[in-house]
């Protein structure tokens, strides 16, 4: 597609359940980023994939969060045993290089 | 520890006037700064950027000013248009940071007719 695609656009889950969020980056973009925006907060960096290099996971808030990127393309962010504080909009972005991010529309996660 | 701060959560401006959005940062290692614009239910879109070797960058109606000594940058929009109504995020990055961006909390701009 022409842009970064994220699914689902909205997800409501019960506390304690696991969720998977998907990101389809722009074809050919080697870098992929996950950010989240909690209510009233700025975008918070979570994880960054660049080509075949080891991902930068320095922003993941706890070991309940993990992400993978298969074949240098699609990425999945997994949150295990969700908590209410995980409620946020999760944004994925990709770039060919540098800071030229293109963001997806995000997944709004609500943990009830 | 908020390294990038946008102290004004909202700003209202009349159409045709100048909009000035401000951003302050604390990390002296930041050397590249960007502004993003976000409409509801959409992802942020890149607007304009500036490197620390410059103090001004202009693109059409948008100009970003950087004051390194004050650790302050601002985005000027002139003339403001109703379609500019959106949330504006300031972001910063440091060389060697792997292209990670540190974002501010955003300023909601409303351009009124």
JSON list of N, CA and C in Angstrom, two decimals, chain A residues 43-103:
[
{"chain": "A", "resi": 43, "resn": "UNK", "atom": "N", "xyz": [4.34, 11.48, 22.36]},
{"chain": "A", "resi": 43, "resn": "UNK", "atom": "CA", "xyz": [4.63, 10.15, 21.83]},
{"chain": "A", "resi": 43, "resn": "UNK", "atom": "C", "xyz": [5.86, 9.59, 22.54]},
{"chain": "A", "resi": 44, "resn": "UNK", "atom": "N", "xyz": [5.73, 8.37, 23.00]},
{"chain": "A", "resi": 44, "resn": "UNK", "atom": "CA", "xyz": [6.79, 7.72, 23.77]},
{"chain": "A", "resi": 44, "resn": "UNK", "atom": "C", "xyz": [7.41, 6.61, 22.92]},
{"chain": "A", "resi": 45, "resn": "UNK", "atom": "N", "xyz": [8.71, 6.68, 22.73]},
{"chain": "A", "resi": 45, "resn": "UNK", "atom": "CA", "xyz": [9.41, 5.67, 21.94]},
{"chain": "A", "resi": 45, "resn": "UNK", "atom": "C", "xyz": [9.35, 4.31, 22.64]},
{"chain": "A", "resi": 46, "resn": "UNK", "atom": "N", "xyz": [9.11, 3.26, 21.85]},
{"chain": "A", "resi": 46, "resn": "UNK", "atom": "CA", "xyz": [9.07, 1.91, 22.39]},
{"chain": "A", "resi": 46, "resn": "UNK", "atom": "C", "xyz": [10.21, 1.06, 21.84]},
{"chain": "A", "resi": 47, "resn": "UNK", "atom": "N", "xyz": [10.27, 0.91, 20.53]},
{"chain": "A", "resi": 47, "resn": "UNK", "atom": "CA", "xyz": [11.25, 0.01, 19.93]},
{"chain": "A", "resi": 47, "resn": "UNK", "atom": "C", "xyz": [11.51, 0.42, 18.49]},
{"chain": "A", "resi": 48, "resn": "UNK", "atom": "N", "xyz": [12.70, 0.07, 17.99]},
{"chain": "A", "resi": 48, "resn": "UNK", "atom": "CA", "xyz": [13.14, 0.50, 16.68]},
{"chain": "A", "resi": 48, "resn": "UNK", "atom": "C", "xyz": [13.87, -0.65, 15.99]},
{"chain": "A", "resi": 49, "resn": "UNK", "atom": "N", "xyz": [13.46, -0.97, 14.77]},
{"chain": "A", "resi": 49, "resn": "UNK", "atom": "CA", "xyz": [14.10, -1.97, 13.94]},
{"chain": "A", "resi": 49, "resn": "UNK", "atom": "C", "xyz": [14.78, -1.27, 12.76]},
{"chain": "A", "resi": 50, "resn": "UNK", "atom": "N", "xyz": [16.00, -1.65, 12.49]},
{"chain": "A", "resi": 50, "resn": "UNK", "atom": "CA", "xyz": [16.72, -1.09, 11.33]},
{"chain": "A", "resi": 50, "resn": "UNK", "atom": "C", "xyz": [17.36, -2.25, 10.58]},
{"chain": "A", "resi": 51, "resn": "UNK", "atom": "N", "xyz": [16.80, -2.56, 9.42]},
{"chain": "A", "resi": 51, "resn": "UNK", "atom": "CA", "xyz": [17.35, -3.61, 8.58]},
{"chain": "A", "resi": 51, "resn": "UNK", "atom": "C", "xyz": [17.50, -4.91, 9.35]},
{"chain": "A", "resi": 52, "resn": "UNK", "atom": "N", "xyz": [18.68, -5.50, 9.24]},
{"chain": "A", "resi": 52, "resn": "UNK", "atom": "CA", "xyz": [18.96, -6.77, 9.90]},
{"chain": "A", "resi": 52, "resn": "UNK", "atom": "C", "xyz": [19.65, -6.59, 11.25]},
{"chain": "A", "resi": 53, "resn": "UNK", "atom": "N", "xyz": [19.79, -5.34, 11.69]},
{"chain": "A", "resi": 53, "resn": "UNK", "atom": "CA", "xyz": [20.46, -5.10, 12.96]},
{"chain": "A", "resi": 53, "resn": "UNK", "atom": "C", "xyz": [19.57, -5.51, 14.12]},
{"chain": "A", "resi": 54, "resn": "UNK", "atom": "N", "xyz": [20.20, -5.75, 15.27]},
{"chain": "A", "resi": 54, "resn": "UNK", "atom": "CA", "xyz": [19.43, -6.05, 16.47]},
{"chain": "A", "resi": 54, "resn": "UNK", "atom": "C", "xyz": [18.55, -4.85, 16.81]},
{"chain": "A", "resi": 55, "resn": "UNK", "atom": "N", "xyz": [17.29, -5.08, 17.17]},
{"chain": "A", "resi": 55, "resn": "UNK", "atom": "CA", "xyz": [16.40, -3.95, 17.46]},
{"chain": "A", "resi": 55, "resn": "UNK", "atom": "C", "xyz": [16.83, -3.20, 18.71]},
{"chain": "A", "resi": 56, "resn": "UNK", "atom": "N", "xyz": [16.51, -1.92, 18.73]},
{"chain": "A", "resi": 56, "resn": "UNK", "atom": "CA", "xyz": [16.71, -1.09, 19.92]},
{"chain": "A", "resi": 56, "resn": "UNK", "atom": "C", "xyz": [15.43, -1.17, 20.74]},
{"chain": "A", "resi": 57, "resn": "UNK", "atom": "N", "xyz": [15.51, -1.88, 21.84]},
{"chain": "A", "resi": 57, "resn": "UNK", "atom": "CA", "xyz": [14.33, -2.13, 22.67]},
{"chain": "A", "resi": 57, "resn": "UNK", "atom": "C", "xyz": [14.30, -1.23, 23.90]},
{"chain": "A", "resi": 58, "resn": "UNK", "atom": "N", "xyz": [15.12, -0.20, 23.89]},
{"chain": "A", "resi": 58, "resn": "UNK", "atom": "CA", "xyz": [15.33, 0.57, 25.11]},
{"chain": "A", "resi": 58, "resn": "UNK", "atom": "C", "xyz": [14.08, 1.26, 25.64]},
{"chain": "A", "resi": 59, "resn": "UNK", "atom": "N", "xyz": [13.06, 1.43, 24.81]},
{"chain": "A", "resi": 59, "resn": "UNK", "atom": "CA", "xyz": [11.86, 2.13, 25.23]},
{"chain": "A", "resi": 59, "resn": "UNK", "atom": "C", "xyz": [10.74, 1.23, 25.74]},
{"chain": "A", "resi": 60, "resn": "UNK", "atom": "N", "xyz": [10.91, -0.07, 25.64]},
{"chain": "A", "resi": 60, "resn": "UNK", "atom": "CA", "xyz": [9.85, -0.96, 26.09]},
{"chain": "A", "resi": 60, "resn": "UNK", "atom": "C", "xyz": [9.69, -0.81, 27.60]},
{"chain": "A", "resi": 61, "resn": "UNK", "atom": "N", "xyz": [8.46, -0.54, 28.07]},
{"chain": "A", "resi": 61, "resn": "UNK", "atom": "CA", "xyz": [8.27, -0.20, 29.49]},
{"chain": "A", "resi": 61, "resn": "UNK", "atom": "C", "xyz": [8.39, -1.37, 30.46]},
{"chain": "A", "resi": 62, "resn": "UNK", "atom": "N", "xyz": [8.18, -2.57, 29.99]},
{"chain": "A", "resi": 62, "resn": "UNK", "atom": "CA", "xyz": [8.30, -3.74, 30.87]},
{"chain": "A", "resi": 62, "resn": "UNK", "atom": "C", "xyz": [8.51, -4.98, 30.02]},
{"chain": "A", "resi": 63, "resn": "UNK", "atom": "N", "xyz": [8.82, -6.09, 30.69]},
{"chain": "A", "resi": 63, "resn": "UNK", "atom": "CA", "xyz": [9.03, -7.33, 29.95]},
{"chain": "A", "resi": 63, "resn": "UNK", "atom": "C", "xyz": [7.73, -7.94, 29.44]},
{"chain": "A", "resi": 64, "resn": "UNK", "atom": "N", "xyz": [6.60, -7.30, 29.73]},
{"chain": "A", "resi": 64, "resn": "UNK", "atom": "CA", "xyz": [5.34, -7.76, 29.14]},
{"chain": "A", "resi": 64, "resn": "UNK", "atom": "C", "xyz": [5.23, -7.34, 27.68]},
{"chain": "A", "resi": 65, "resn": "UNK", "atom": "N", "xyz": [6.07, -6.41, 27.29]},
{"chain": "A", "resi": 65, "resn": "UNK", "atom": "CA", "xyz": [6.05, -5.88, 25.92]},
{"chain": "A", "resi": 65, "resn": "UNK", "atom": "C", "xyz": [7.15, -6.55, 25.10]},
{"chain": "A", "resi": 66, "resn": "UNK", "atom": "N", "xyz": [6.81, -6.95, 23.89]},
{"chain": "A", "resi": 66, "resn": "UNK", "atom": "CA", "xyz": [7.80, -7.48, 22.96]},
{"chain": "A", "resi": 66, "resn": "UNK", "atom": "C", "xyz": [7.35, -7.14, 21.54]},
{"chain": "A", "resi": 67, "resn": "UNK", "atom": "N", "xyz": [8.30, -7.18, 20.64]},
{"chain": "A", "resi": 67, "resn": "UNK", "atom": "CA", "xyz": [7.97, -6.90, 19.25]},
{"chain": "A", "resi": 67, "resn": "UNK", "atom": "C", "xyz": [8.91, -7.70, 18.37]},
{"chain": "A", "resi": 68, "resn": "UNK", "atom": "N", "xyz": [8.39, -8.04, 17.21]},
{"chain": "A", "resi": 68, "resn": "UNK", "atom": "CA", "xyz": [9.24, -8.69, 16.22]},
{"chain": "A", "resi": 68, "resn": "UNK", "atom": "C", "xyz": [8.92, -8.12, 14.85]},
{"chain": "A", "resi": 69, "resn": "UNK", "atom": "N", "xyz": [9.87, -8.30, 13.98]},
{"chain": "A", "resi": 69, "resn": "UNK", "atom": "CA", "xyz": [9.69, -7.86, 12.60]},
{"chain": "A", "resi": 69, "resn": "UNK", "atom": "C", "xyz": [10.13, -9.00, 11.70]},
{"chain": "A", "resi": 70, "resn": "UNK", "atom": "N", "xyz": [9.19, -9.57, 10.99]},
{"chain": "A", "resi": 70, "resn": "UNK", "atom": "CA", "xyz": [9.47, -10.74, 10.17]},
{"chain": "A", "resi": 70, "resn": "UNK", "atom": "C", "xyz": [9.85, -10.34, 8.76]},
{"chain": "A", "resi": 71, "resn": "UNK", "atom": "N", "xyz": [10.94, -10.93, 8.28]},
{"chain": "A", "resi": 71, "resn": "UNK", "atom": "CA", "xyz": [11.36, -10.70, 6.90]},
{"chain": "A", "resi": 71, "resn": "UNK", "atom": "C", "xyz": [11.64, -9.26, 6.56]},
{"chain": "A", "resi": 72, "resn": "UNK", "atom": "N", "xyz": [11.96, -8.48, 7.57]},
{"chain": "A", "resi": 72, "resn": "UNK", "atom": "CA", "xyz": [12.25, -7.07, 7.33]},
{"chain": "A", "resi": 72, "resn": "UNK", "atom": "C", "xyz": [11.04, -6.26, 6.91]},
{"chain": "A", "resi": 73, "resn": "UNK", "atom": "N", "xyz": [9.84, -6.80, 7.14]},
{"chain": "A", "resi": 73, "resn": "UNK", "atom": "CA", "xyz": [8.65, -6.08, 6.70]},
{"chain": "A", "resi": 73, "resn": "UNK", "atom": "C", "xyz": [7.66, -5.92, 7.85]},
{"chain": "A", "resi": 74, "resn": "UNK", "atom": "N", "xyz": [6.67, -6.78, 7.91]},
{"chain": "A", "resi": 74, "resn": "UNK", "atom": "CA", "xyz": [5.60, -6.66, 8.90]},
{"chain": "A", "resi": 74, "resn": "UNK", "atom": "C", "xyz": [6.15, -6.78, 10.32]},
{"chain": "A", "resi": 75, "resn": "UNK", "atom": "N", "xyz": [5.58, -5.97, 11.21]},
{"chain": "A", "resi": 75, "resn": "UNK", "atom": "CA", "xyz": [5.97, -6.03, 12.61]},
{"chain": "A", "resi": 75, "resn": "UNK", "atom": "C", "xyz": [4.75, -6.27, 13.48]},
{"chain": "A", "resi": 76, "resn": "UNK", "atom": "N", "xyz": [4.96, -7.02, 14.55]},
{"chain": "A", "resi": 76, "resn": "UNK", "atom": "CA", "xyz": [3.91, -7.27, 15.54]},
{"chain": "A", "resi": 76, "resn": "UNK", "atom": "C", "xyz": [4.40, -6.83, 16.90]},
{"chain": "A", "resi": 77, "resn": "UNK", "atom": "N", "xyz": [3.61, -6.02, 17.57]},
{"chain": "A", "resi": 77, "resn": "UNK", "atom": "CA", "xyz": [3.87, -5.63, 18.96]},
{"chain": "A", "resi": 77, "resn": "UNK", "atom": "C", "xyz": [2.94, -6.44, 19.84]},
{"chain": "A", "resi": 78, "resn": "UNK", "atom": "N", "xyz": [3.50, -7.16, 20.78]},
{"chain": "A", "resi": 78, "resn": "UNK", "atom": "CA", "xyz": [2.71, -8.01, 21.66]},
{"chain": "A", "resi": 78, "resn": "UNK", "atom": "C", "xyz": [2.79, -7.47, 23.08]},
{"chain": "A", "resi": 79, "resn": "UNK", "atom": "N", "xyz": [1.64, -7.36, 23.70]},
{"chain": "A", "resi": 79, "resn": "UNK", "atom": "CA", "xyz": [1.57, -6.98, 25.12]},
{"chain": "A", "resi": 79, "resn": "UNK", "atom": "C", "xyz": [0.92, -8.13, 25.85]},
{"chain": "A", "resi": 80, "resn": "UNK", "atom": "N", "xyz": [1.65, -8.69, 26.79]},
{"chain": "A", "resi": 80, "resn": "UNK", "atom": "CA", "xyz": [1.13, -9.81, 27.58]},
{"chain": "A", "resi": 80, "resn": "UNK", "atom": "C", "xyz": [0.53, -9.31, 28.88]},
{"chain": "A", "resi": 81, "resn": "UNK", "atom": "N", "xyz": [-0.48, -10.00, 29.34]},
{"chain": "A", "resi": 81, "resn": "UNK", "atom": "CA", "xyz": [-1.10, -9.70, 30.65]},
{"chain": "A", "resi": 81, "resn": "UNK", "atom": "C", "xyz": [-1.38, -8.19, 30.75]},
{"chain": "A", "resi": 82, "resn": "UNK", "atom": "N", "xyz": [-2.17, -7.70, 29.83]},
{"chain": "A", "resi": 82, "resn": "UNK", "atom": "CA", "xyz": [-2.40, -6.26, 29.74]},
{"chain": "A", "resi": 82, "resn": "UNK", "atom": "C", "xyz": [-2.89, -5.67, 31.06]},
{"chain": "A", "resi": 83, "resn": "UNK", "atom": "N", "xyz": [-2.47, -4.44, 31.30]},
{"chain": "A", "resi": 83, "resn": "UNK", "atom": "CA", "xyz": [-2.87, -3.66, 32.46]},
{"chain": "A", "resi": 83, "resn": "UNK", "atom": "C", "xyz": [-3.57, -2.39, 31.99]},
{"chain": "A", "resi": 84, "resn": "UNK", "atom": "N", "xyz": [-4.32, -1.78, 32.87]},
{"chain": "A", "resi": 84, "resn": "UNK", "atom": "CA", "xyz": [-5.06, -0.57, 32.48]},
{"chain": "A", "resi": 84, "resn": "UNK", "atom": "C", "xyz": [-4.11, 0.55, 32.03]},
{"chain": "A", "resi": 85, "resn": "UNK", "atom": "N", "xyz": [-2.92, 0.60, 32.61]},
{"chain": "A", "resi": 85, "resn": "UNK", "atom": "CA", "xyz": [-1.99, 1.66, 32.20]},
{"chain": "A", "resi": 85, "resn": "UNK", "atom": "C", "xyz": [-1.42, 1.45, 30.81]},
{"chain": "A", "resi": 86, "resn": "UNK", "atom": "N", "xyz": [-1.71, 0.28, 30.21]},
{"chain": "A", "resi": 86, "resn": "UNK", "atom": "CA", "xyz": [-1.28, 0.05, 28.84]},
{"chain": "A", "resi": 86, "resn": "UNK", "atom": "C", "xyz": [-2.22, 0.72, 27.84]},
{"chain": "A", "resi": 87, "resn": "UNK", "atom": "N", "xyz": [-3.34, 1.21, 28.30]},
{"chain": "A", "resi": 87, "resn": "UNK", "atom": "CA", "xyz": [-4.29, 1.87, 27.41]},
{"chain": "A", "resi": 87, "resn": "UNK", "atom": "C", "xyz": [-3.63, 3.09, 26.79]},
{"chain": "A", "resi": 88, "resn": "UNK", "atom": "N", "xyz": [-3.63, 3.15, 25.47]},
{"chain": "A", "resi": 88, "resn": "UNK", "atom": "CA", "xyz": [-2.94, 4.22, 24.74]},
{"chain": "A", "resi": 88, "resn": "UNK", "atom": "C", "xyz": [-3.21, 4.02, 23.26]},
{"chain": "A", "resi": 89, "resn": "UNK", "atom": "N", "xyz": [-2.75, 4.99, 22.47]},
{"chain": "A", "resi": 89, "resn": "UNK", "atom": "CA", "xyz": [-2.71, 4.80, 21.02]},
{"chain": "A", "resi": 89, "resn": "UNK", "atom": "C", "xyz": [-1.31, 4.35, 20.67]},
{"chain": "A", "resi": 90, "resn": "UNK", "atom": "N", "xyz": [-1.21, 3.22, 20.01]},
{"chain": "A", "resi": 90, "resn": "UNK", "atom": "CA", "xyz": [0.08, 2.67, 19.62]},
{"chain": "A", "resi": 90, "resn": "UNK", "atom": "C", "xyz": [0.30, 3.00, 18.14]},
{"chain": "A", "resi": 91, "resn": "UNK", "atom": "N", "xyz": [1.38, 3.72, 17.90]},
{"chain": "A", "resi": 91, "resn": "UNK", "atom": "CA", "xyz": [1.68, 4.21, 16.56]},
{"chain": "A", "resi": 91, "resn": "UNK", "atom": "C", "xyz": [2.91, 3.52, 16.00]},
{"chain": "A", "resi": 92, "resn": "UNK", "atom": "N", "xyz": [2.82, 3.14, 14.77]},
{"chain": "A", "resi": 92, "resn": "UNK", "atom": "CA", "xyz": [3.94, 2.55, 14.05]},
{"chain": "A", "resi": 92, "resn": "UNK", "atom": "C", "xyz": [4.38, 3.55, 12.99]},
{"chain": "A", "resi": 93, "resn": "UNK", "atom": "N", "xyz": [5.67, 3.61, 12.72]},
{"chain": "A", "resi": 93, "resn": "UNK", "atom": "CA", "xyz": [6.19, 4.47, 11.66]},
{"chain": "A", "resi": 93, "resn": "UNK", "atom": "C", "xyz": [7.29, 3.72, 10.92]},
{"chain": "A", "resi": 94, "resn": "UNK", "atom": "N", "xyz": [7.48, 4.06, 9.67]},
{"chain": "A", "resi": 94, "resn": "UNK", "atom": "CA", "xyz": [8.60, 3.50, 8.92]},
{"chain": "A", "resi": 94, "resn": "UNK", "atom": "C", "xyz": [9.31, 4.62, 8.19]},
{"chain": "A", "resi": 95, "resn": "UNK", "atom": "N", "xyz": [10.56, 4.36, 7.85]},
{"chain": "A", "resi": 95, "resn": "UNK", "atom": "CA", "xyz": [11.32, 5.35, 7.10]},
{"chain": "A", "resi": 95, "resn": "UNK", "atom": "C", "xyz": [12.37, 4.66, 6.25]},
{"chain": "A", "resi": 96, "resn": "UNK", "atom": "N", "xyz": [12.71, 5.27, 5.12]},
{"chain": "A", "resi": 96, "resn": "UNK", "atom": "CA", "xyz": [13.77, 4.70, 4.28]},
{"chain": "A", "resi": 96, "resn": "UNK", "atom": "C", "xyz": [15.14, 4.94, 4.90]},
{"chain": "A", "resi": 97, "resn": "UNK", "atom": "N", "xyz": [15.26, 6.02, 5.59]},
{"chain": "A", "resi": 97, "resn": "UNK", "atom": "CA", "xyz": [16.50, 6.37, 6.26]},
{"chain": "A", "resi": 97, "resn": "UNK", "atom": "C", "xyz": [16.23, 7.63, 7.07]},
{"chain": "A", "resi": 98, "resn": "UNK", "atom": "N", "xyz": [17.09, 7.92, 7.98]},
{"chain": "A", "resi": 98, "resn": "UNK", "atom": "CA", "xyz": [17.00, 9.17, 8.71]},
{"chain": "A", "resi": 98, "resn": "UNK", "atom": "C", "xyz": [15.67, 9.36, 9.41]},
{"chain": "A", "resi": 99, "resn": "UNK", "atom": "N", "xyz": [15.25, 10.61, 9.48]},
{"chain": "A", "resi": 99, "resn": "UNK", "atom": "CA", "xyz": [14.09, 10.94, 10.28]},
{"chain": "A", "resi": 99, "resn": "UNK", "atom": "C", "xyz": [12.83, 11.10, 9.45]},
{"chain": "A", "resi": 100, "resn": "UNK", "atom": "N", "xyz": [12.85, 10.69, 8.22]},
{"chain": "A", "resi": 100, "resn": "UNK", "atom": "CA", "xyz": [11.66, 10.86, 7.37]},
{"chain": "A", "resi": 100, "resn": "UNK", "atom": "C", "xyz": [10.58, 9.86, 7.68]},
{"chain": "A", "resi": 101, "resn": "UNK", "atom": "N", "xyz": [10.08, 9.90, 8.92]},
{"chain": "A", "resi": 101, "resn": "UNK", "atom": "CA", "xyz": [9.06, 8.95, 9.34]},
{"chain": "A", "resi": 101, "resn": "UNK", "atom": "C", "xyz": [7.76, 9.16, 8.60]},
{"chain": "A", "resi": 102, "resn": "UNK", "atom": "N", "xyz": [7.11, 8.04, 8.28]},
{"chain": "A", "resi": 102, "resn": "UNK", "atom": "CA", "xyz": [5.70, 8.07, 7.91]},
{"chain": "A", "resi": 102, "resn": "UNK", "atom": "C", "xyz": [4.97, 7.25, 8.95]},
{"chain": "A", "resi": 103, "resn": "UNK", "atom": "N", "xyz": [4.03, 7.87, 9.61]},
{"chain": "A", "resi": 103, "resn": "UNK", "atom": "CA", "xyz": [3.29, 7.18, 10.66]},
{"chain": "A", "resi": 103, "resn": "UNK", "atom": "C", "xyz": [2.03, 6.52, 10.10]}
]
